[in-house]
Short mmCIF file of C-alpha atoms in Angstrom, two decimals:
data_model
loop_
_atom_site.label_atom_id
_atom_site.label_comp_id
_atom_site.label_asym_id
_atom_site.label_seq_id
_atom_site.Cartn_x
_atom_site.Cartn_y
_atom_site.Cartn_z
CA UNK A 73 86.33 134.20 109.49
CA UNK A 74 88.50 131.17 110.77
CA UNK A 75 88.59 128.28 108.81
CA UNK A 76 87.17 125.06 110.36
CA UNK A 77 89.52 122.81 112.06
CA UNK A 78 91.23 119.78 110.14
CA UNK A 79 91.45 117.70 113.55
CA UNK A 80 89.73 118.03 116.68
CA UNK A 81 89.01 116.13 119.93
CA UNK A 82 85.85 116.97 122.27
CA UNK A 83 85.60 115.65 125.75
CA UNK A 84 88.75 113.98 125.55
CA UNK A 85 90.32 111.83 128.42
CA UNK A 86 92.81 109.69 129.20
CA UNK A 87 93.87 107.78 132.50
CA UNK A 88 97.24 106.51 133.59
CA UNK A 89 97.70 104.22 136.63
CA UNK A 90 95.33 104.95 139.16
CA UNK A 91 94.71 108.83 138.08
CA UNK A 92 93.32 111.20 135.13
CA UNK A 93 96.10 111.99 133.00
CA UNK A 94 93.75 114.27 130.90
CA UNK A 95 89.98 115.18 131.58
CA UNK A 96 87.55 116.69 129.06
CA UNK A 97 90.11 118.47 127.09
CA UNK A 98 88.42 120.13 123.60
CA UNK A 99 90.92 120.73 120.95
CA UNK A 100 90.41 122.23 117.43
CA UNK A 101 93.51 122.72 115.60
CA UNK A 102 92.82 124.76 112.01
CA UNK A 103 95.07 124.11 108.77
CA UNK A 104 97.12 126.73 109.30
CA UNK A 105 97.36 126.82 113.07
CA UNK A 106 101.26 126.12 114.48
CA UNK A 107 101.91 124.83 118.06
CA UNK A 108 103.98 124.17 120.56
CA UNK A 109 103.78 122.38 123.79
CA UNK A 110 105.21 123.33 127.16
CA UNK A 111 105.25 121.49 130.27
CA UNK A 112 107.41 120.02 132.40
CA UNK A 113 108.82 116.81 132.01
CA UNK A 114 106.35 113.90 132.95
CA UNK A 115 103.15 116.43 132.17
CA UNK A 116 101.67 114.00 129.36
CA UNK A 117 103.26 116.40 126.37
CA UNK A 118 104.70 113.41 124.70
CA UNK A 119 100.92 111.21 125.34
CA UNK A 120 98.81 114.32 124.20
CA UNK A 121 101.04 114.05 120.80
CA UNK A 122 100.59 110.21 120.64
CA UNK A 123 96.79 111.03 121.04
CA UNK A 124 96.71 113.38 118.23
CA UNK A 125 98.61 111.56 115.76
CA UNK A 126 96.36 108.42 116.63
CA UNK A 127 99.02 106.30 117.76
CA UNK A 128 96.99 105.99 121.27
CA UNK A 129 93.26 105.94 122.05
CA UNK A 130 91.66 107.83 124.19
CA UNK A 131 89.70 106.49 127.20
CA UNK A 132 86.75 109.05 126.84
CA UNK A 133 85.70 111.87 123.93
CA UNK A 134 85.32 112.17 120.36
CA UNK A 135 88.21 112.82 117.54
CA UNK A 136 87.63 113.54 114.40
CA UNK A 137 90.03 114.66 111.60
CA UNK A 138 89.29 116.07 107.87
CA UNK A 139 89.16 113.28 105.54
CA UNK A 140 92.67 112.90 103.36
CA UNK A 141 94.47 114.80 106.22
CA UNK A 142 97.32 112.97 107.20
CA UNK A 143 98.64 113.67 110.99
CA UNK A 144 102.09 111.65 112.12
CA UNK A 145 104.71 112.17 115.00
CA UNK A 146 107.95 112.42 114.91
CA UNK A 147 109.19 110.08 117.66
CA UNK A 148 111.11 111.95 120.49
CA UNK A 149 114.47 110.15 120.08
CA UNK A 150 114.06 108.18 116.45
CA UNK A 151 116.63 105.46 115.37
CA UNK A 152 118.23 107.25 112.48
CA UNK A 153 120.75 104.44 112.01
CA UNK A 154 119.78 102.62 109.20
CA UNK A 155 119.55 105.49 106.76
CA UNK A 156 122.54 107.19 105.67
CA UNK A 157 121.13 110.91 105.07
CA UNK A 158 118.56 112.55 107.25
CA UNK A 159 115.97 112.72 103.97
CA UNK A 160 116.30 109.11 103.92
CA UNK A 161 114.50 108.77 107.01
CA UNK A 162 111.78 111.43 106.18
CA UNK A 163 110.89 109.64 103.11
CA UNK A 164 110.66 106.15 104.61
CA UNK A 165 107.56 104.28 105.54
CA UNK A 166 103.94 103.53 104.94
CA UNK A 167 102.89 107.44 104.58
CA UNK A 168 105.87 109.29 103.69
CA UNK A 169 105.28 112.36 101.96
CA UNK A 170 107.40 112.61 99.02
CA UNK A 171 111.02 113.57 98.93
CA UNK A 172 109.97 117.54 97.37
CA UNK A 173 107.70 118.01 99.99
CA UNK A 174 110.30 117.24 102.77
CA UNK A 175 112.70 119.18 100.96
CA UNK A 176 110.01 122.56 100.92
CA UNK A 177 109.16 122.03 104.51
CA UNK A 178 112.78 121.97 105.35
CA UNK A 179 113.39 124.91 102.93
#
């Protein structure tokens, strides 16, 4: 028996411009599940992320995510300038898991 997802979207939709970007898309992503993305560049990989981690809304459908799970996105090309080691950067801001945990997932 699965276990029951952590996050999940039902009916979900988004337009861009004039057209559907998305259209009633159901997602259920479990707390072990792993994924990846493929598409060609311009598909809407980089928006369907944005919509998961909540940085977007979506125009149409329902998301819901466990409460105390926290979901954030790791910008596509991130300014890494101001710190001066890599674990700097994963430990900085408002919900930064702390510096062991970066250290296991790296591990």
């Amino acid at each position: 028996m699965s276990a029951p997802p952590i996050l999940a979207y039902e009916n979900l939709s988004l337009q861009q411009g004039a057209g559907w970007l998305f259209t009633d898309i159901n997602m259920f992503i479990g707390p072990r599940d792993r994924l990846a993305l493929i598409g060609r560049n311009g598909a809407g990989k980089t928006t369907l992320l944005k919509l998961i981690a909540g940085s977007i809304d979506a125009d149409k459908g329902k998301r819901t995510v466990v409460p105390g799970t926290n979901v954030v996105m790791l910008e596509q090309d991130p300014d890494f300038g101001p710190f001066p080691r890599l674990i700097d950067y994963c430990t900085a801001g408002e919900k930064a898991p702390p510096e062991h945990e970066v250290r296991a997932i790296a591990d």
